[in-house]
Coordinates of C-alpha atoms in Angstrom, one line a residue:
X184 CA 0.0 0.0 0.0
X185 CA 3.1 2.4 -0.1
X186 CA 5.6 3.5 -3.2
X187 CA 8.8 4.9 -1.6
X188 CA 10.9 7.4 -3.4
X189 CA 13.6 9.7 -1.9
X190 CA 13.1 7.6 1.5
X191 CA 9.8 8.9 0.9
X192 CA 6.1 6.4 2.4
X193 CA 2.4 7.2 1.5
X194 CA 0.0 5.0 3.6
X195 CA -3.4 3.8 2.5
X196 CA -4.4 1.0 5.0
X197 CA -8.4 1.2 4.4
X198 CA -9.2 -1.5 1.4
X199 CA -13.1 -1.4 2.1
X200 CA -15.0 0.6 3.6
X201 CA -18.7 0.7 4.2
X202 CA -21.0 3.3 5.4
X203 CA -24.0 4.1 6.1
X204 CA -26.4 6.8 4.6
X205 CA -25.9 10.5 5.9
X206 CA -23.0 9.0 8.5
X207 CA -19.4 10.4 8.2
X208 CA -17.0 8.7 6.2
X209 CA -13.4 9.2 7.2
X210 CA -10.5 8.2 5.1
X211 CA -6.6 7.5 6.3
X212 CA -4.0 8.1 4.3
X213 CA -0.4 9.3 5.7
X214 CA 2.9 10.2 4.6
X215 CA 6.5 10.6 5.7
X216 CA 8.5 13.4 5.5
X217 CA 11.1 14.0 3.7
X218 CA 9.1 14.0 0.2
X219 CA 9.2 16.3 -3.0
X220 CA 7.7 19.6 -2.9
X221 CA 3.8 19.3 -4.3
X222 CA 0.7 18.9 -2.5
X223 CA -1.4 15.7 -1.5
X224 CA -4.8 15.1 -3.0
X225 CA -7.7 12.7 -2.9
X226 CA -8.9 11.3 -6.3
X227 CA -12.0 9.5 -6.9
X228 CA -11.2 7.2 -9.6
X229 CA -8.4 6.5 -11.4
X230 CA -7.5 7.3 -14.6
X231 CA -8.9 10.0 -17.2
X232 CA -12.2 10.1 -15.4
X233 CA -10.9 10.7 -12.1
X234 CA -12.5 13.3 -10.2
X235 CA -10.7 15.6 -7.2
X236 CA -12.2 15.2 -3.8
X237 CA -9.6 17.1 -1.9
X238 CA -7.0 19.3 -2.4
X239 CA -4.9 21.4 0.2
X240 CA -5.2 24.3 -2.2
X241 CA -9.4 24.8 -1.8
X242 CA -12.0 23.5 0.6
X243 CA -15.4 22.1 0.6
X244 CA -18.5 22.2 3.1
X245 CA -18.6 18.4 3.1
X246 CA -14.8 17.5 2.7
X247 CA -12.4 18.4 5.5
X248 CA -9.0 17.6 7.1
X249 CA -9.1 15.3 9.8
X250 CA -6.1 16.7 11.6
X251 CA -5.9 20.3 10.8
X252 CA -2.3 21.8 9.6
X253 CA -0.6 18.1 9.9
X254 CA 2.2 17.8 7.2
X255 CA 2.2 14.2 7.6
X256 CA -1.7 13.1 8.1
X257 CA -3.3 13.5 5.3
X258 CA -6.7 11.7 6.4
X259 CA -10.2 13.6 5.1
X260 CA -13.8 13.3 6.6
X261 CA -16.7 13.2 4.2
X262 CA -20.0 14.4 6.1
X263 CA -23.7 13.3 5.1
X264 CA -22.6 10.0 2.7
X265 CA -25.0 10.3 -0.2
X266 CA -25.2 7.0 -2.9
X267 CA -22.7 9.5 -5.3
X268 CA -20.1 9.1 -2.9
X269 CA -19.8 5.2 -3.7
X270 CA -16.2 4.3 -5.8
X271 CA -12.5 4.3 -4.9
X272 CA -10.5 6.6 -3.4
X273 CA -7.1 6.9 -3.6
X274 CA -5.2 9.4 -2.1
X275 CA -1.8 10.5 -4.3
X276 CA 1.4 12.5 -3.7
X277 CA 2.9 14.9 -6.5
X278 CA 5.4 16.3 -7.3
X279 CA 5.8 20.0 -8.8
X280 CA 7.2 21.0 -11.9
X281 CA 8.0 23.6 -14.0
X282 CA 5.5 21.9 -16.4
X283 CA 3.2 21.2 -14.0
X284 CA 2.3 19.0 -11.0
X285 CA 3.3 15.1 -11.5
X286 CA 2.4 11.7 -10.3
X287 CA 5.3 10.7 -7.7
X288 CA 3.5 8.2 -5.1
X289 CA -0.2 6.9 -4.5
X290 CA -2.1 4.6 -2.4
X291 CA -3.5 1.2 -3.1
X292 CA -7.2 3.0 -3.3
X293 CA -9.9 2.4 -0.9
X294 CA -13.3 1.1 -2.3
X295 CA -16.1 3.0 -0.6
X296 CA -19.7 1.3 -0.7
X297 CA -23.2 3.3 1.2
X298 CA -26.0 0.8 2.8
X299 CA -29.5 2.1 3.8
X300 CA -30.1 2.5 7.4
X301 CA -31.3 -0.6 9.1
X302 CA -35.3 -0.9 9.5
X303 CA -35.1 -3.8 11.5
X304 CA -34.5 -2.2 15.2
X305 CA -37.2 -0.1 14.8
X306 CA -39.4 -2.5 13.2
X307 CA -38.9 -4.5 15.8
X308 CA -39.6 -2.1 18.4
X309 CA -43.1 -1.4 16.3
X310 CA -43.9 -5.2 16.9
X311 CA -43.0 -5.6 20.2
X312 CA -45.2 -2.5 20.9
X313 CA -48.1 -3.4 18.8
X314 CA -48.2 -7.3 20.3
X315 CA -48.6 -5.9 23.8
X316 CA -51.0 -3.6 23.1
X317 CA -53.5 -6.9 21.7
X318 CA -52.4 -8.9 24.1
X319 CA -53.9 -5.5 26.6
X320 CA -56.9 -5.7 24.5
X321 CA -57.3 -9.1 24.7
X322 CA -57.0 -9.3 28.2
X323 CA -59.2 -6.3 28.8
X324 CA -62.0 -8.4 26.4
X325 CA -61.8 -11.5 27.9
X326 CA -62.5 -9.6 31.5
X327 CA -65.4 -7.9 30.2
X328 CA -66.8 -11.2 28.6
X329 CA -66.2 -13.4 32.3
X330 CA -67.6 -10.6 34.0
X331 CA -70.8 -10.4 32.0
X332 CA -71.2 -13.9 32.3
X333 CA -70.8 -14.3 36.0
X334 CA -73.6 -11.2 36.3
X335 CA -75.8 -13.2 33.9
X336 CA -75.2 -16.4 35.9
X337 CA -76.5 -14.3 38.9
X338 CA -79.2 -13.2 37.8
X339 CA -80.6 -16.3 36.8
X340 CA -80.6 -17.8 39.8
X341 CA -81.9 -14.5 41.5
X342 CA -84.9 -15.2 39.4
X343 CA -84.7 -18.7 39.2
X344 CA -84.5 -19.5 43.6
X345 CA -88.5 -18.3 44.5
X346 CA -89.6 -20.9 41.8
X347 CA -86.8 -23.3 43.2
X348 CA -88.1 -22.9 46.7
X349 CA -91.8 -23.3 46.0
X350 CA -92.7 -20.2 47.3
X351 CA -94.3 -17.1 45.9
X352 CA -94.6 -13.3 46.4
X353 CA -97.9 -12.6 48.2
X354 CA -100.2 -10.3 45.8
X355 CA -102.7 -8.4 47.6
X356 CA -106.4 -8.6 46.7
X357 CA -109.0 -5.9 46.8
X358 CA -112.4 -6.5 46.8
X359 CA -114.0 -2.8 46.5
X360 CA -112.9 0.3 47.5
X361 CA -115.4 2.7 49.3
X362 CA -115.4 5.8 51.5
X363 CA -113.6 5.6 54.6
X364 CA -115.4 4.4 57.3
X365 CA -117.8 1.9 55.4
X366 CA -115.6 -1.0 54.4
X367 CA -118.4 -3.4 56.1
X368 CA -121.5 -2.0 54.8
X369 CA -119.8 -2.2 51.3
X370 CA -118.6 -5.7 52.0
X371 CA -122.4 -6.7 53.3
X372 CA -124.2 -5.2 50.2
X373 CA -121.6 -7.1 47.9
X374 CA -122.2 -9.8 49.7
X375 CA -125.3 -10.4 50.5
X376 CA -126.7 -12.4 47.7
X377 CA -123.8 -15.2 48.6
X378 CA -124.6 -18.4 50.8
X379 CA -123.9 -18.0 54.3
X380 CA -121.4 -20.8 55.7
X381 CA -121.7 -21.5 59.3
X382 CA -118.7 -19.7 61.3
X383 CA -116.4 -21.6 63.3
X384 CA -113.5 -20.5 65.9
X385 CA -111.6 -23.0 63.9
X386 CA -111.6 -20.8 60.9
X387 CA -108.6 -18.8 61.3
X388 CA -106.7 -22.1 60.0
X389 CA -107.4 -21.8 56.7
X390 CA -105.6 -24.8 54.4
X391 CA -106.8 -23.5 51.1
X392 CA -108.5 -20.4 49.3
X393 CA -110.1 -21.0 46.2
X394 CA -110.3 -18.0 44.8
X395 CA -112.9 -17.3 41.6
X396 CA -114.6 -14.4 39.6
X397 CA -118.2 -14.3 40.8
X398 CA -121.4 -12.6 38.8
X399 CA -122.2 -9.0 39.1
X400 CA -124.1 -8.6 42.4
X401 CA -127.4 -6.2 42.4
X402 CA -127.2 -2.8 42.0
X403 CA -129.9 -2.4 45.0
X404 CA -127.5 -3.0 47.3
X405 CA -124.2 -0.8 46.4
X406 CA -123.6 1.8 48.4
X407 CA -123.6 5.1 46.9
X408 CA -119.6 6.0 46.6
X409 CA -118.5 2.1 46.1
X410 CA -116.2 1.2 43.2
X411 CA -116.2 -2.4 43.2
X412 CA -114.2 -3.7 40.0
X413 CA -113.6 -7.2 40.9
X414 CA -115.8 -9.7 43.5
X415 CA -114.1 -13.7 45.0
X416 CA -115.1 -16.2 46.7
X417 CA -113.0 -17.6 49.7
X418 CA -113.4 -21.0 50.9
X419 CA -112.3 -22.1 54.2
X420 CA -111.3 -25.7 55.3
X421 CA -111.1 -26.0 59.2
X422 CA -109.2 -28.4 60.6

């Protein structure tokens, strides 16, 4: 990787080098002192399409010394790699003339290639992200469904224990409804074309009512005021 001349070495130790998209790319190349007067340059290329990316005599935004004012490093940095930077570098000594500037030592060149930045870390991140927001929503489902179920479950057997247990809500029955004060003359008039059953002390144990719609009584005996909208029968068993 180095011609020597005059006890004169140019060193170009980078082969390959590979970076990525809008990263720096920094390229080595030294010499020793002790060399012909002429400047160093960078070419890209080699040959009659070669193209100069650095020269000591003018600048440029995105190409720059690496070690300012050395005589002996000779390395550049290339900010924001772009796809046009791809190719070989070489970095050349020459020597000055009266005719002009001449070849007198160069490097081995250095093959430059660009790669995307990677997708994957982020993509990854993305999937990690998005698989533990279903498995949030799945959970949060799931909970929703069990807890619906367990409320339905209740309710069922809130509605199904009275029928389990053979009893029922007591509904309360009314006969007529009159003024105050004349329940019983209400209840007589009502009443009165119904057979009498013979009382008993033993009637207040009752072990069934039969209760049934009976025929419109006589309007001779309502009451005035009575509003009687539904009549039954009771039947008493004594024991």
């Amino acid at each position: 990787g180095a011609q020597v001349g005059q006890r004169f070495e140019l060193q170009q130790p980078q082969d390959k080098v590979s970076v990525t998209a809008g990263d720096t790319l920094i390229l080595t190349c030294t010499v020793s002192k002790g060399g012909p007067v002429g400047p160093v340059r960078w070419l890209k290329g080699w040959g009659d399409g070669n193209e100069t990316v650095y020269d000591q005599t003018f600048s440029s935004p995105r190409v720059t010394r690496a070690v300012n004012e050395s005589d002996t490093d000779f390395s550049i940095r290339i900010r924001d790699a772009r796809p046009e930077d791809t190719g070989t570098y070489y970095c050349v000594k020459l020597k000055k003339l009266l005719t002009g500037d001449e070849l007198f030592a160069h490097g081995k060149g250095t093959e430059v290639s660009l790669h995307e930045a990677s997708l994957l870390p982020s993509m990854v991140t993305a999937a990690v992200v998005l698989s533990f927001l279903l498995l949030l929503l799945g959970l949060f489902l799931a909970l929703c469904v069990y807890r619906r179920k367990r409320r339905g479950d209740a309710d069922s057997q809130h509605l199904a224990g009275p029928a389990a247990a053979g009893s029922f809500l007591p509904i309360p029955l009314r006969c007529c409804a009159g003024t105050p004060g004349t329940p019983s003359e209400i209840l007589d008039a009502e009443t009165s074309h119904l057979p009498r059953q013979q009382s008993s002390k033993e009637d207040n144990e009752i072990h069934y009512a039969d209760l049934q719609p009976l025929p419109p009584a006589p309007q001779h005996g309502r009451s005035p005021g009575a509003a009687c909208s539904e009549y039954a029968s009771v039947r008493v068993a004594a024991k």
